[in-house]
Short mmCIF file of N, CA and C in Angstrom, two decimals:
data_model
loop_
_atom_site.label_atom_id
_atom_site.label_comp_id
_atom_site.label_asym_id
_atom_site.label_seq_id
_atom_site.Cartn_x
_atom_site.Cartn_y
_atom_site.Cartn_z
N MET A 1 51.75 2.04 -19.44
CA MET A 1 50.55 1.38 -18.93
C MET A 1 50.92 0.54 -17.71
N SER A 2 49.97 0.37 -16.84
CA SER A 2 50.25 -0.40 -15.62
C SER A 2 50.07 -1.89 -15.89
N ASP A 3 50.81 -2.68 -15.12
CA ASP A 3 50.76 -4.12 -15.30
C ASP A 3 49.71 -4.78 -14.40
N GLU A 4 49.13 -4.02 -13.49
CA GLU A 4 48.17 -4.64 -12.56
C GLU A 4 46.84 -4.90 -13.27
N GLU A 5 46.19 -5.97 -12.84
CA GLU A 5 44.90 -6.32 -13.41
C GLU A 5 43.79 -5.71 -12.57
N HIS A 6 42.76 -5.26 -13.24
CA HIS A 6 41.62 -4.68 -12.53
C HIS A 6 40.52 -5.73 -12.40
N GLN A 7 39.94 -5.80 -11.21
CA GLN A 7 38.82 -6.72 -10.97
C GLN A 7 37.52 -5.93 -10.93
N PHE A 8 36.54 -6.37 -11.67
CA PHE A 8 35.24 -5.72 -11.68
C PHE A 8 34.19 -6.69 -11.14
N GLU A 9 33.34 -6.18 -10.26
CA GLU A 9 32.26 -7.03 -9.75
C GLU A 9 31.09 -6.95 -10.72
N ALA A 10 30.52 -8.10 -11.04
CA ALA A 10 29.35 -8.12 -11.92
C ALA A 10 28.11 -7.76 -11.10
N LYS A 11 27.44 -6.71 -11.52
CA LYS A 11 26.25 -6.30 -10.78
C LYS A 11 24.97 -6.83 -11.43
N GLY A 12 25.01 -7.19 -12.68
CA GLY A 12 23.85 -7.77 -13.32
C GLY A 12 22.97 -6.76 -14.03
N ASP A 13 22.86 -5.52 -13.48
CA ASP A 13 22.00 -4.54 -14.13
C ASP A 13 22.78 -3.55 -14.97
N ALA A 14 24.09 -3.75 -15.09
CA ALA A 14 24.97 -2.93 -15.91
C ALA A 14 24.88 -1.46 -15.54
N GLY A 15 24.55 -1.19 -14.27
CA GLY A 15 24.50 0.18 -13.80
C GLY A 15 23.31 0.98 -14.32
N ALA A 16 22.29 0.30 -14.81
CA ALA A 16 21.11 0.99 -15.34
C ALA A 16 20.42 1.76 -14.22
N SER A 17 19.91 2.92 -14.56
CA SER A 17 19.27 3.77 -13.58
C SER A 17 17.93 3.17 -13.14
N LYS A 18 17.59 3.38 -11.88
CA LYS A 18 16.31 2.88 -11.37
C LYS A 18 15.16 3.81 -11.74
N THR A 19 15.49 5.04 -12.14
CA THR A 19 14.46 6.01 -12.53
C THR A 19 14.89 6.73 -13.79
N TYR A 20 13.94 7.46 -14.39
CA TYR A 20 14.28 8.33 -15.51
C TYR A 20 13.53 9.65 -15.33
N PRO A 21 14.09 10.76 -15.83
CA PRO A 21 13.44 12.06 -15.63
C PRO A 21 12.29 12.27 -16.62
N GLN A 22 11.24 12.93 -16.14
CA GLN A 22 10.12 13.29 -17.00
C GLN A 22 9.58 14.62 -16.51
N GLN A 23 9.21 15.48 -17.42
CA GLN A 23 8.70 16.79 -17.03
C GLN A 23 7.40 16.62 -16.25
N ALA A 24 7.29 17.34 -15.12
CA ALA A 24 6.15 17.18 -14.21
C ALA A 24 4.81 17.43 -14.91
N GLY A 25 4.77 18.38 -15.83
CA GLY A 25 3.52 18.69 -16.52
C GLY A 25 3.02 17.60 -17.44
N THR A 26 3.88 16.63 -17.78
CA THR A 26 3.47 15.56 -18.70
C THR A 26 3.07 14.27 -17.98
N ILE A 27 3.21 14.25 -16.65
CA ILE A 27 2.85 13.04 -15.89
C ILE A 27 1.34 13.05 -15.65
N ARG A 28 0.68 11.96 -15.98
CA ARG A 28 -0.78 11.87 -15.90
C ARG A 28 -1.23 10.87 -14.83
N LYS A 29 -2.54 10.88 -14.59
CA LYS A 29 -3.14 9.92 -13.68
C LYS A 29 -2.87 8.50 -14.20
N ASN A 30 -2.67 7.56 -13.28
CA ASN A 30 -2.33 6.16 -13.56
C ASN A 30 -0.90 5.97 -14.06
N GLY A 31 -0.12 7.05 -14.12
CA GLY A 31 1.30 6.92 -14.44
C GLY A 31 2.05 6.63 -13.14
N TYR A 32 3.37 6.67 -13.20
CA TYR A 32 4.19 6.42 -12.01
C TYR A 32 5.08 7.61 -11.75
N ILE A 33 5.42 7.84 -10.47
CA ILE A 33 6.29 8.94 -10.06
C ILE A 33 6.99 8.54 -8.77
N VAL A 34 8.17 9.11 -8.53
CA VAL A 34 8.87 8.89 -7.27
C VAL A 34 8.52 10.06 -6.34
N ILE A 35 7.90 9.74 -5.21
CA ILE A 35 7.58 10.75 -4.20
C ILE A 35 8.28 10.35 -2.91
N LYS A 36 9.08 11.26 -2.36
CA LYS A 36 9.84 11.01 -1.13
C LYS A 36 10.65 9.71 -1.21
N GLY A 37 11.22 9.45 -2.38
CA GLY A 37 12.08 8.28 -2.56
C GLY A 37 11.35 6.97 -2.73
N ARG A 38 10.02 6.99 -2.87
CA ARG A 38 9.23 5.77 -3.01
C ARG A 38 8.54 5.75 -4.38
N PRO A 39 8.50 4.59 -5.07
CA PRO A 39 7.77 4.51 -6.34
C PRO A 39 6.27 4.51 -6.09
N CYS A 40 5.55 5.41 -6.74
CA CYS A 40 4.11 5.56 -6.52
C CYS A 40 3.35 5.54 -7.83
N LYS A 41 2.09 5.06 -7.74
CA LYS A 41 1.17 5.16 -8.87
C LYS A 41 0.36 6.43 -8.64
N VAL A 42 0.29 7.27 -9.67
CA VAL A 42 -0.41 8.55 -9.53
C VAL A 42 -1.92 8.32 -9.55
N VAL A 43 -2.62 8.79 -8.51
CA VAL A 43 -4.08 8.64 -8.46
C VAL A 43 -4.80 9.96 -8.69
N GLU A 44 -4.06 11.07 -8.54
CA GLU A 44 -4.68 12.38 -8.74
C GLU A 44 -3.61 13.39 -9.12
N VAL A 45 -3.91 14.21 -10.13
CA VAL A 45 -3.01 15.28 -10.55
C VAL A 45 -3.83 16.55 -10.69
N SER A 46 -3.36 17.63 -10.09
CA SER A 46 -4.02 18.91 -10.34
C SER A 46 -2.95 19.95 -10.59
N THR A 47 -3.20 20.85 -11.54
CA THR A 47 -2.23 21.89 -11.83
C THR A 47 -2.83 23.23 -11.44
N SER A 48 -1.97 24.10 -10.89
CA SER A 48 -2.44 25.42 -10.48
C SER A 48 -1.63 26.48 -11.21
N LYS A 49 -2.33 27.47 -11.70
CA LYS A 49 -1.65 28.60 -12.33
C LYS A 49 -1.25 29.55 -11.20
N THR A 50 -0.06 30.13 -11.33
CA THR A 50 0.37 31.06 -10.29
C THR A 50 0.33 32.48 -10.84
N GLY A 51 0.65 33.44 -9.99
CA GLY A 51 0.60 34.85 -10.37
C GLY A 51 1.73 35.23 -11.31
N LYS A 52 2.02 36.53 -11.37
CA LYS A 52 3.08 37.04 -12.23
C LYS A 52 4.41 36.35 -11.95
N HIS A 53 5.15 36.06 -12.94
CA HIS A 53 6.52 35.53 -12.87
C HIS A 53 6.63 34.18 -12.16
N GLY A 54 5.54 33.57 -11.77
CA GLY A 54 5.60 32.28 -11.08
C GLY A 54 5.50 31.13 -12.06
N HIS A 55 5.72 29.96 -11.55
CA HIS A 55 5.56 28.76 -12.37
C HIS A 55 4.21 28.13 -12.06
N ALA A 56 3.62 27.47 -13.06
CA ALA A 56 2.45 26.64 -12.78
C ALA A 56 2.96 25.45 -11.97
N LYS A 57 2.18 25.01 -11.01
CA LYS A 57 2.62 23.90 -10.16
C LYS A 57 1.69 22.70 -10.34
N CYS A 58 2.28 21.50 -10.25
CA CYS A 58 1.52 20.26 -10.31
C CYS A 58 1.45 19.66 -8.92
N HIS A 59 0.25 19.30 -8.50
CA HIS A 59 0.06 18.65 -7.20
C HIS A 59 -0.23 17.18 -7.48
N PHE A 60 0.68 16.30 -7.03
CA PHE A 60 0.54 14.86 -7.27
C PHE A 60 0.10 14.16 -6.00
N VAL A 61 -0.87 13.26 -6.12
CA VAL A 61 -1.23 12.35 -5.04
C VAL A 61 -0.95 10.96 -5.58
N GLY A 62 -0.10 10.21 -4.86
CA GLY A 62 0.28 8.88 -5.32
C GLY A 62 0.14 7.85 -4.23
N ILE A 63 -0.05 6.61 -4.63
CA ILE A 63 -0.11 5.48 -3.71
C ILE A 63 1.15 4.65 -3.93
N ASP A 64 1.92 4.44 -2.85
CA ASP A 64 3.14 3.62 -2.92
C ASP A 64 2.77 2.24 -3.47
N ILE A 65 3.47 1.80 -4.53
CA ILE A 65 3.08 0.54 -5.18
C ILE A 65 3.44 -0.69 -4.35
N PHE A 66 4.27 -0.53 -3.30
CA PHE A 66 4.63 -1.68 -2.49
C PHE A 66 3.92 -1.72 -1.14
N ASN A 67 3.72 -0.57 -0.48
CA ASN A 67 3.09 -0.63 0.84
C ASN A 67 1.72 0.05 0.90
N GLY A 68 1.26 0.64 -0.21
CA GLY A 68 -0.09 1.20 -0.27
C GLY A 68 -0.28 2.52 0.45
N LYS A 69 0.81 3.15 0.93
CA LYS A 69 0.68 4.43 1.64
C LYS A 69 0.45 5.56 0.64
N LYS A 70 -0.35 6.54 1.08
CA LYS A 70 -0.66 7.70 0.23
C LYS A 70 0.41 8.77 0.46
N LEU A 71 1.00 9.27 -0.65
CA LEU A 71 2.02 10.31 -0.57
C LEU A 71 1.64 11.45 -1.50
N GLU A 72 2.04 12.68 -1.13
CA GLU A 72 1.73 13.85 -1.94
C GLU A 72 2.99 14.65 -2.22
N ASP A 73 2.99 15.36 -3.35
CA ASP A 73 4.13 16.20 -3.71
C ASP A 73 3.64 17.34 -4.59
N ILE A 74 4.27 18.50 -4.47
CA ILE A 74 3.97 19.64 -5.34
C ILE A 74 5.26 20.04 -6.05
N VAL A 75 5.21 20.08 -7.38
CA VAL A 75 6.40 20.33 -8.20
C VAL A 75 6.04 21.36 -9.28
N PRO A 76 6.93 22.32 -9.56
CA PRO A 76 6.67 23.22 -10.70
C PRO A 76 6.55 22.40 -11.99
N SER A 77 5.56 22.71 -12.81
CA SER A 77 5.26 21.85 -13.98
C SER A 77 6.37 21.82 -15.00
N SER A 78 7.26 22.83 -14.98
CA SER A 78 8.36 22.83 -15.95
C SER A 78 9.56 22.03 -15.46
N HIS A 79 9.57 21.62 -14.20
CA HIS A 79 10.70 20.87 -13.65
C HIS A 79 10.56 19.38 -13.94
N ASN A 80 11.69 18.68 -13.84
CA ASN A 80 11.68 17.24 -14.06
C ASN A 80 11.42 16.50 -12.77
N CYS A 81 10.67 15.41 -12.87
CA CYS A 81 10.43 14.51 -11.74
C CYS A 81 11.08 13.17 -12.09
N ASP A 82 11.40 12.40 -11.05
CA ASP A 82 11.88 11.04 -11.29
C ASP A 82 10.69 10.12 -11.49
N VAL A 83 10.78 9.28 -12.52
CA VAL A 83 9.75 8.28 -12.79
C VAL A 83 10.42 6.91 -12.70
N PRO A 84 9.88 6.00 -11.88
CA PRO A 84 10.54 4.69 -11.72
C PRO A 84 10.31 3.80 -12.93
N HIS A 85 11.30 2.95 -13.23
CA HIS A 85 11.11 1.89 -14.22
C HIS A 85 10.32 0.79 -13.51
N VAL A 86 9.07 0.58 -13.90
CA VAL A 86 8.23 -0.43 -13.25
C VAL A 86 8.04 -1.59 -14.21
N ASN A 87 8.39 -2.80 -13.74
CA ASN A 87 8.23 -4.00 -14.56
C ASN A 87 7.30 -4.97 -13.86
N ARG A 88 6.48 -5.64 -14.65
CA ARG A 88 5.62 -6.69 -14.10
C ARG A 88 5.96 -7.98 -14.82
N THR A 89 6.26 -9.02 -14.05
CA THR A 89 6.64 -10.31 -14.62
C THR A 89 5.79 -11.40 -13.99
N ASP A 90 5.37 -12.36 -14.82
CA ASP A 90 4.60 -13.49 -14.30
C ASP A 90 5.51 -14.69 -14.10
N TYR A 91 5.36 -15.35 -12.95
CA TYR A 91 6.11 -16.56 -12.64
C TYR A 91 5.14 -17.62 -12.16
N GLN A 92 5.49 -18.89 -12.43
CA GLN A 92 4.67 -19.99 -11.92
C GLN A 92 5.14 -20.34 -10.51
N LEU A 93 4.19 -20.51 -9.60
CA LEU A 93 4.50 -20.84 -8.21
C LEU A 93 4.83 -22.33 -8.10
N ILE A 94 5.99 -22.62 -7.52
CA ILE A 94 6.40 -24.02 -7.34
C ILE A 94 6.16 -24.46 -5.91
N ASP A 95 6.60 -23.62 -4.95
CA ASP A 95 6.58 -24.04 -3.56
C ASP A 95 6.50 -22.83 -2.63
N ILE A 96 5.98 -23.07 -1.43
CA ILE A 96 5.99 -22.05 -0.38
C ILE A 96 6.74 -22.65 0.80
N SER A 97 7.80 -21.96 1.25
CA SER A 97 8.59 -22.50 2.36
C SER A 97 7.99 -22.07 3.70
N GLU A 98 8.43 -22.74 4.79
CA GLU A 98 7.89 -22.43 6.12
C GLU A 98 8.25 -21.02 6.56
N ASP A 99 9.38 -20.49 6.09
CA ASP A 99 9.81 -19.17 6.55
C ASP A 99 9.21 -18.01 5.75
N GLY A 100 8.20 -18.29 4.93
CA GLY A 100 7.48 -17.23 4.25
C GLY A 100 8.02 -16.83 2.89
N PHE A 101 8.95 -17.60 2.35
CA PHE A 101 9.47 -17.31 1.01
C PHE A 101 8.79 -18.22 0.00
N VAL A 102 8.69 -17.73 -1.25
CA VAL A 102 8.10 -18.55 -2.31
C VAL A 102 9.18 -18.97 -3.29
N SER A 103 8.97 -20.12 -3.90
CA SER A 103 9.86 -20.59 -4.94
C SER A 103 9.09 -20.47 -6.26
N LEU A 104 9.67 -19.72 -7.19
CA LEU A 104 8.99 -19.43 -8.45
C LEU A 104 9.80 -19.96 -9.63
N LEU A 105 9.09 -20.33 -10.69
CA LEU A 105 9.71 -20.84 -11.91
C LEU A 105 9.78 -19.70 -12.93
N THR A 106 11.00 -19.37 -13.38
CA THR A 106 11.14 -18.30 -14.38
C THR A 106 10.91 -18.87 -15.77
N GLU A 107 10.83 -17.98 -16.77
CA GLU A 107 10.56 -18.42 -18.14
C GLU A 107 11.66 -19.29 -18.71
N ASN A 108 12.91 -19.07 -18.27
CA ASN A 108 14.01 -19.86 -18.82
C ASN A 108 14.25 -21.15 -18.03
N GLY A 109 13.33 -21.48 -17.11
CA GLY A 109 13.42 -22.76 -16.41
C GLY A 109 14.18 -22.73 -15.10
N ASN A 110 14.73 -21.59 -14.71
CA ASN A 110 15.42 -21.48 -13.43
C ASN A 110 14.42 -21.18 -12.32
N THR A 111 14.87 -21.32 -11.07
CA THR A 111 13.98 -20.98 -9.96
C THR A 111 14.42 -19.66 -9.34
N LYS A 112 13.44 -18.97 -8.81
CA LYS A 112 13.67 -17.68 -8.13
C LYS A 112 13.16 -17.86 -6.71
N ASP A 113 14.08 -17.80 -5.74
CA ASP A 113 13.72 -18.14 -4.36
C ASP A 113 13.89 -16.98 -3.38
N ASP A 114 14.01 -15.74 -3.88
CA ASP A 114 14.31 -14.63 -2.99
C ASP A 114 13.12 -13.72 -2.69
N LEU A 115 11.91 -14.17 -3.01
CA LEU A 115 10.73 -13.33 -2.78
C LEU A 115 9.92 -13.83 -1.60
N ARG A 116 9.46 -12.89 -0.77
CA ARG A 116 8.59 -13.23 0.36
C ARG A 116 7.14 -13.29 -0.10
N LEU A 117 6.31 -13.94 0.70
CA LEU A 117 4.88 -13.91 0.47
C LEU A 117 4.40 -12.48 0.65
N PRO A 118 3.32 -12.07 -0.05
CA PRO A 118 2.85 -10.69 0.09
C PRO A 118 2.28 -10.42 1.48
N THR A 119 2.28 -9.15 1.87
CA THR A 119 1.75 -8.78 3.19
C THR A 119 0.24 -8.57 3.15
N ASP A 120 -0.32 -8.38 1.97
CA ASP A 120 -1.76 -8.20 1.81
C ASP A 120 -2.48 -9.50 2.19
N ASP A 121 -3.32 -9.45 3.23
CA ASP A 121 -3.95 -10.67 3.76
C ASP A 121 -4.82 -11.40 2.74
N ASN A 122 -5.58 -10.65 1.95
CA ASN A 122 -6.46 -11.25 0.95
C ASN A 122 -5.66 -12.04 -0.07
N LEU A 123 -4.59 -11.43 -0.59
CA LEU A 123 -3.72 -12.08 -1.58
C LEU A 123 -2.98 -13.26 -0.96
N LEU A 124 -2.55 -13.09 0.28
CA LEU A 124 -1.83 -14.14 1.01
C LEU A 124 -2.69 -15.40 1.16
N THR A 125 -3.94 -15.24 1.59
CA THR A 125 -4.82 -16.41 1.76
C THR A 125 -5.15 -17.05 0.41
N GLN A 126 -5.33 -16.22 -0.64
CA GLN A 126 -5.58 -16.78 -1.98
C GLN A 126 -4.43 -17.68 -2.42
N ILE A 127 -3.20 -17.21 -2.20
CA ILE A 127 -2.02 -17.98 -2.62
C ILE A 127 -1.90 -19.26 -1.79
N GLN A 128 -2.02 -19.12 -0.45
CA GLN A 128 -1.86 -20.29 0.41
C GLN A 128 -2.97 -21.33 0.19
N ASP A 129 -4.21 -20.88 0.06
CA ASP A 129 -5.33 -21.81 -0.16
C ASP A 129 -5.21 -22.49 -1.52
N GLY A 130 -4.91 -21.70 -2.56
CA GLY A 130 -4.76 -22.26 -3.90
C GLY A 130 -3.64 -23.27 -3.97
N PHE A 131 -2.52 -22.98 -3.29
CA PHE A 131 -1.38 -23.89 -3.28
C PHE A 131 -1.72 -25.17 -2.52
N ALA A 132 -2.44 -25.02 -1.39
CA ALA A 132 -2.84 -26.18 -0.59
C ALA A 132 -3.79 -27.10 -1.36
N GLU A 133 -4.61 -26.50 -2.23
CA GLU A 133 -5.55 -27.30 -3.04
C GLU A 133 -4.87 -27.92 -4.25
N GLY A 134 -3.60 -27.63 -4.46
CA GLY A 134 -2.85 -28.22 -5.56
C GLY A 134 -3.12 -27.56 -6.90
N LYS A 135 -3.58 -26.32 -6.90
CA LYS A 135 -3.84 -25.62 -8.17
C LYS A 135 -2.52 -25.12 -8.76
N ASP A 136 -2.51 -24.96 -10.08
CA ASP A 136 -1.39 -24.32 -10.76
C ASP A 136 -1.59 -22.82 -10.66
N LEU A 137 -0.72 -22.14 -9.95
CA LEU A 137 -0.88 -20.70 -9.76
C LEU A 137 0.23 -19.93 -10.46
N VAL A 138 -0.13 -18.81 -11.06
CA VAL A 138 0.84 -17.90 -11.65
C VAL A 138 0.75 -16.60 -10.85
N VAL A 139 1.88 -16.16 -10.30
CA VAL A 139 1.90 -14.92 -9.55
C VAL A 139 2.52 -13.82 -10.39
N SER A 140 1.98 -12.62 -10.25
CA SER A 140 2.48 -11.46 -10.96
C SER A 140 3.36 -10.67 -10.00
N VAL A 141 4.62 -10.45 -10.39
CA VAL A 141 5.58 -9.78 -9.52
C VAL A 141 5.90 -8.41 -10.11
N MET A 142 5.68 -7.37 -9.29
CA MET A 142 6.00 -6.01 -9.72
C MET A 142 7.36 -5.62 -9.16
N SER A 143 8.22 -5.06 -10.00
CA SER A 143 9.53 -4.63 -9.52
C SER A 143 9.79 -3.20 -9.95
N ALA A 144 10.34 -2.43 -9.01
CA ALA A 144 10.71 -1.04 -9.27
C ALA A 144 11.75 -0.60 -8.25
N MET A 145 12.74 0.12 -8.69
CA MET A 145 13.76 0.71 -7.82
C MET A 145 14.41 -0.31 -6.88
N GLY A 146 14.69 -1.50 -7.40
CA GLY A 146 15.39 -2.51 -6.61
C GLY A 146 14.51 -3.30 -5.66
N GLU A 147 13.21 -3.05 -5.65
CA GLU A 147 12.28 -3.81 -4.80
C GLU A 147 11.40 -4.67 -5.68
N GLU A 148 11.00 -5.81 -5.12
CA GLU A 148 10.07 -6.70 -5.82
C GLU A 148 9.01 -7.17 -4.85
N GLN A 149 7.78 -7.35 -5.36
CA GLN A 149 6.71 -7.85 -4.51
C GLN A 149 5.64 -8.50 -5.37
N ILE A 150 5.07 -9.57 -4.84
CA ILE A 150 3.95 -10.24 -5.51
C ILE A 150 2.73 -9.33 -5.37
N ASN A 151 2.06 -9.02 -6.50
CA ASN A 151 0.91 -8.12 -6.40
C ASN A 151 -0.37 -8.68 -7.00
N ALA A 152 -0.31 -9.85 -7.63
CA ALA A 152 -1.51 -10.45 -8.20
C ALA A 152 -1.30 -11.95 -8.36
N ILE A 153 -2.42 -12.67 -8.54
CA ILE A 153 -2.36 -14.12 -8.68
C ILE A 153 -3.36 -14.56 -9.73
N LYS A 154 -2.98 -15.57 -10.51
CA LYS A 154 -3.88 -16.14 -11.50
C LYS A 154 -3.90 -17.65 -11.33
N ASP A 155 -5.08 -18.21 -11.43
CA ASP A 155 -5.23 -19.66 -11.35
C ASP A 155 -5.30 -20.20 -12.78
N ILE A 156 -4.37 -21.07 -13.14
CA ILE A 156 -4.39 -21.62 -14.50
C ILE A 156 -4.85 -23.08 -14.52
N GLY A 157 -5.65 -23.43 -13.51
CA GLY A 157 -6.24 -24.77 -13.47
C GLY A 157 -5.50 -25.72 -12.57
N PRO A 158 -6.04 -26.95 -12.37
CA PRO A 158 -5.40 -27.92 -11.48
C PRO A 158 -4.12 -28.47 -12.11
N LYS A 159 -3.20 -28.94 -11.24
CA LYS A 159 -1.95 -29.53 -11.74
C LYS A 159 -2.27 -30.83 -12.46
N THR A 160 -1.56 -31.07 -13.54
CA THR A 160 -1.83 -32.29 -14.30
C THR A 160 -0.73 -33.31 -14.08
#
């Protein structure tokens, strides 16, 4: 055996996959799918039967969950597609910095300071106005494939 010590970098996610395979024929509307490397919410699915010796094909139309772009893909229904692990977590808003980052309170009492304000103007003004009025706001953060973004806001009343 060798006497040298091995150093391992802690990654935090233990090498967990960002996606999992699922047969194309079993993916339904309102599910999630990876199209062109982007996590998408499926808004339309249609299947077509093909001629002799062909495969039935699934036509997916999806909306990117982070930038709202419409993407399409056609996959044989018997083949596997990548499906992203999508998580939604609620955090309490503590502060908004001048450079566009938010400070959030996690459930275990730590702060999370690595998220930007959302690019959606309607959501952005809701957050900024609510924070300026001193309301207690809870933001919903969606994460998939190593990306995170604020996608919803809840008002839980004035600060006490």
